[in-house]
Amino acid sequence: MSAKKLTPKQQRFVHEYLIDLNATQAAIRAGYSKKTADVQGPRLLGNVGVAASIASAQTKRAEKLGVDADWLLKRLTDEAEADLADLYDDAGALKHVRDWPIAWRKGLIAGVETQQEFETVAGEKKPAGMVHKVKISDRARRLELIGKHIGVGAFIEKHEHTGANGGPIETKDISENEAARRIAFILAQGMVAAEGKPN
């Protein structure tokens, strides 16, 4: 089913979904009932025509912006390798934002808090300097994303096991007595190993 065969309401849903990728809110904005939007949104995402229209629009958007897996990985790598020392001059003072490397200006800094420090001289309060607290965004998360992208096993959250040729793992039903016998055998082997005695 092509995008041309979508109803106007479905087309509106596709447009709204691309704004924030929130199916429920997109359904509401597209004119579906608020009472059933939490069901309608996911149902619409399961519609072959709607899903194809969303995928097509996302591909076009990525092409237009020049965003692909290589671009994302390069950006994450640049941010993960950015040197904090690049934010400071030779005297240790924080550089002006316009003098920071681009990686820092485009998302690595979560915020900068500036505070005037004062000192009392001869009973009079005078400025003593500025304190700049630089809050860095989550660099560990960037490393995790890089690791997931290139398949570094350190970040695998779920391990799946399969049987022969990727099929299901074959199991046999055994009696409780047989299960107890096997467990006792395994425990006995462990005790022998722990005591250092030969089998």
Coordinates of C-alpha atoms in Angstrom, one line a residue:
M1 CA 0.0 0.0 0.0
S2 CA 1.5 3.4 -1.0
A3 CA 1.1 6.7 0.8
K4 CA -1.4 7.7 -1.8
K5 CA -3.9 5.1 -0.6
L6 CA -3.9 6.4 3.0
T7 CA -6.9 8.2 4.2
P8 CA -6.5 11.9 5.0
K9 CA -6.6 11.1 8.7
Q10 CA -3.9 8.5 8.3
Q11 CA -1.8 10.9 6.3
R12 CA -2.2 13.5 9.1
F13 CA -1.2 10.9 11.6
V14 CA 2.0 10.2 9.6
H15 CA 2.8 13.9 9.5
E16 CA 2.1 14.3 13.3
Y17 CA 4.0 11.2 14.2
L18 CA 7.2 12.5 12.5
I19 CA 7.1 15.5 14.8
D20 CA 7.9 13.7 18.1
L21 CA 7.6 10.0 17.3
N22 CA 4.8 9.7 19.9
A23 CA 2.0 7.6 18.5
T24 CA -0.6 8.5 21.1
Q25 CA -0.1 12.2 20.8
A26 CA 0.1 12.0 17.0
A27 CA -3.2 10.2 16.9
I28 CA -4.8 12.9 19.1
R29 CA -3.4 15.7 16.9
A30 CA -4.5 13.8 13.8
G31 CA -8.1 13.9 15.0
Y32 CA -8.6 10.5 16.7
S33 CA -10.4 10.4 20.0
K34 CA -8.4 11.2 23.1
K35 CA -10.1 8.3 24.8
T36 CA -8.8 5.7 22.4
A37 CA -5.6 7.4 21.1
D38 CA -3.4 5.1 23.2
V39 CA -4.8 2.2 21.2
Q40 CA -5.2 3.9 17.9
G41 CA -1.7 5.2 17.8
P42 CA 0.0 1.8 18.0
R43 CA -2.6 0.3 15.8
L44 CA -1.8 2.9 13.1
L45 CA 1.9 2.2 13.4
G46 CA 1.1 -1.5 12.7
N47 CA -0.8 -0.5 9.5
V48 CA 1.5 -1.5 6.5
G49 CA 0.7 1.7 4.5
V50 CA 1.2 4.0 7.5
A51 CA 4.5 2.3 8.5
A52 CA 5.7 2.5 4.9
S53 CA 4.8 6.2 4.7
I54 CA 6.6 6.9 8.0
A55 CA 9.7 4.9 6.9
S56 CA 9.8 6.7 3.5
A57 CA 9.5 10.1 5.2
Q58 CA 12.2 9.3 7.7
T59 CA 14.5 8.2 4.9
K60 CA 13.9 11.3 2.9
R61 CA 14.5 13.5 6.0
A62 CA 17.8 11.7 6.7
E63 CA 18.9 12.0 3.1
K64 CA 18.0 15.7 3.1
L65 CA 20.0 16.3 6.3
G66 CA 22.8 14.0 5.3
V67 CA 22.3 12.0 8.5
D68 CA 23.2 8.3 8.3
A69 CA 24.9 5.7 10.5
D70 CA 28.4 7.0 9.5
W71 CA 27.5 10.6 10.3
L72 CA 26.0 9.6 13.7
L73 CA 29.0 7.4 14.6
K74 CA 31.5 10.1 13.6
R75 CA 29.6 12.7 15.7
L76 CA 29.5 10.4 18.7
T77 CA 33.2 9.5 18.3
D78 CA 34.2 13.2 18.1
E79 CA 32.2 14.0 21.2
A80 CA 33.5 11.0 23.1
E81 CA 37.1 12.0 22.3
A82 CA 36.7 15.7 22.9
D83 CA 39.4 17.1 25.3
L84 CA 38.2 19.1 28.2
A85 CA 41.4 21.1 28.1
D86 CA 40.3 22.7 24.8
L87 CA 37.8 24.8 26.8
Y88 CA 40.6 26.6 28.8
D89 CA 43.4 28.9 27.8
D90 CA 47.0 28.5 28.9
A91 CA 46.4 30.4 32.1
G92 CA 43.5 28.0 33.1
A93 CA 40.7 30.5 32.4
L94 CA 37.6 29.3 30.7
K95 CA 37.6 30.4 27.0
H96 CA 34.7 32.3 25.5
V97 CA 32.1 29.9 24.0
R98 CA 32.9 31.1 20.4
D99 CA 36.5 29.8 20.9
W100 CA 35.5 26.3 22.0
P101 CA 35.9 23.5 19.5
I102 CA 32.7 22.7 17.6
A103 CA 32.1 19.3 19.4
W104 CA 31.8 21.2 22.7
R105 CA 29.5 23.8 21.3
K106 CA 27.1 21.3 19.7
G107 CA 25.9 19.4 22.7
L108 CA 28.7 18.2 25.0
I109 CA 28.1 21.1 27.5
A110 CA 24.9 20.6 29.4
G111 CA 25.3 24.0 31.0
V112 CA 27.6 26.7 32.4
E113 CA 27.0 28.3 35.8
T114 CA 28.9 31.5 36.4
Q115 CA 29.2 33.0 39.9
Q116 CA 30.9 36.2 40.9
E117 CA 33.2 35.7 44.0
F118 CA 33.8 38.6 46.4
E119 CA 36.3 39.4 49.1
T120 CA 36.2 41.9 51.9
V121 CA 39.0 44.4 51.9
A122 CA 39.2 47.1 54.6
G123 CA 35.5 46.4 55.4
E124 CA 34.5 46.8 51.8
K125 CA 33.1 44.0 49.6
K126 CA 35.0 43.9 46.3
P127 CA 34.9 41.5 43.3
A128 CA 37.6 38.8 43.6
G129 CA 36.9 36.8 40.5
M130 CA 34.5 34.6 38.6
V131 CA 33.8 30.9 39.1
H132 CA 32.6 29.0 36.1
K133 CA 31.1 25.6 36.7
V134 CA 30.9 23.6 33.4
K135 CA 28.4 20.7 33.4
I136 CA 29.3 18.1 30.8
S137 CA 26.6 16.0 29.2
D138 CA 26.7 12.2 29.6
R139 CA 29.8 11.1 27.7
A140 CA 29.5 7.5 29.0
R141 CA 26.2 7.3 27.2
R142 CA 27.9 8.3 24.0
L143 CA 30.5 5.5 24.5
E144 CA 27.6 3.0 25.1
L145 CA 25.9 4.1 21.9
I146 CA 29.2 3.7 19.9
G147 CA 29.7 0.3 21.5
K148 CA 26.2 -0.8 20.5
H149 CA 26.6 0.5 17.0
I150 CA 29.8 -1.4 16.3
G151 CA 28.8 -4.5 18.3
V152 CA 31.1 -4.2 21.3
G153 CA 29.9 -7.0 23.6
A154 CA 30.4 -5.0 26.7
F155 CA 27.1 -3.2 26.2
I156 CA 24.9 -6.2 25.4
E157 CA 21.8 -6.0 27.6
K158 CA 20.2 -9.2 26.5
H159 CA 21.7 -12.5 25.5
E160 CA 19.7 -14.9 23.4
H161 CA 20.5 -18.6 23.0
T162 CA 19.4 -20.8 20.3
G163 CA 19.6 -24.5 19.4
A164 CA 21.1 -26.1 16.4
N165 CA 21.0 -23.9 13.2
G166 CA 19.4 -21.0 15.1
G167 CA 16.3 -23.0 16.0
P168 CA 14.8 -23.5 19.4
I169 CA 16.7 -25.2 22.2
E170 CA 15.5 -28.8 22.5
T171 CA 14.5 -29.8 26.0
K172 CA 13.4 -33.2 27.4
D173 CA 11.0 -33.7 30.2
I174 CA 12.5 -35.7 33.0
S175 CA 11.1 -37.1 36.1
E176 CA 11.6 -35.4 39.5
N177 CA 13.7 -38.4 40.6
E178 CA 16.0 -38.0 37.6
A179 CA 16.3 -34.2 38.1
A180 CA 17.1 -34.8 41.8
R181 CA 19.7 -37.5 40.8
R182 CA 21.4 -35.1 38.3
I183 CA 21.5 -32.2 40.8
A184 CA 23.0 -34.4 43.5
F185 CA 25.6 -35.6 41.0
I186 CA 26.5 -32.0 40.1
L187 CA 26.7 -31.0 43.7
A188 CA 28.9 -34.0 44.6
Q189 CA 31.2 -33.1 41.7
G190 CA 31.5 -29.6 43.1
M191 CA 32.2 -30.8 46.6
V192 CA 35.0 -33.1 45.3
A193 CA 36.5 -30.2 43.3
A194 CA 36.3 -27.9 46.3
E195 CA 38.1 -30.4 48.5
G196 CA 40.8 -31.0 45.9
K197 CA 40.2 -34.7 45.7
P198 CA 40.4 -36.5 42.3
N199 CA 37.1 -37.8 40.8

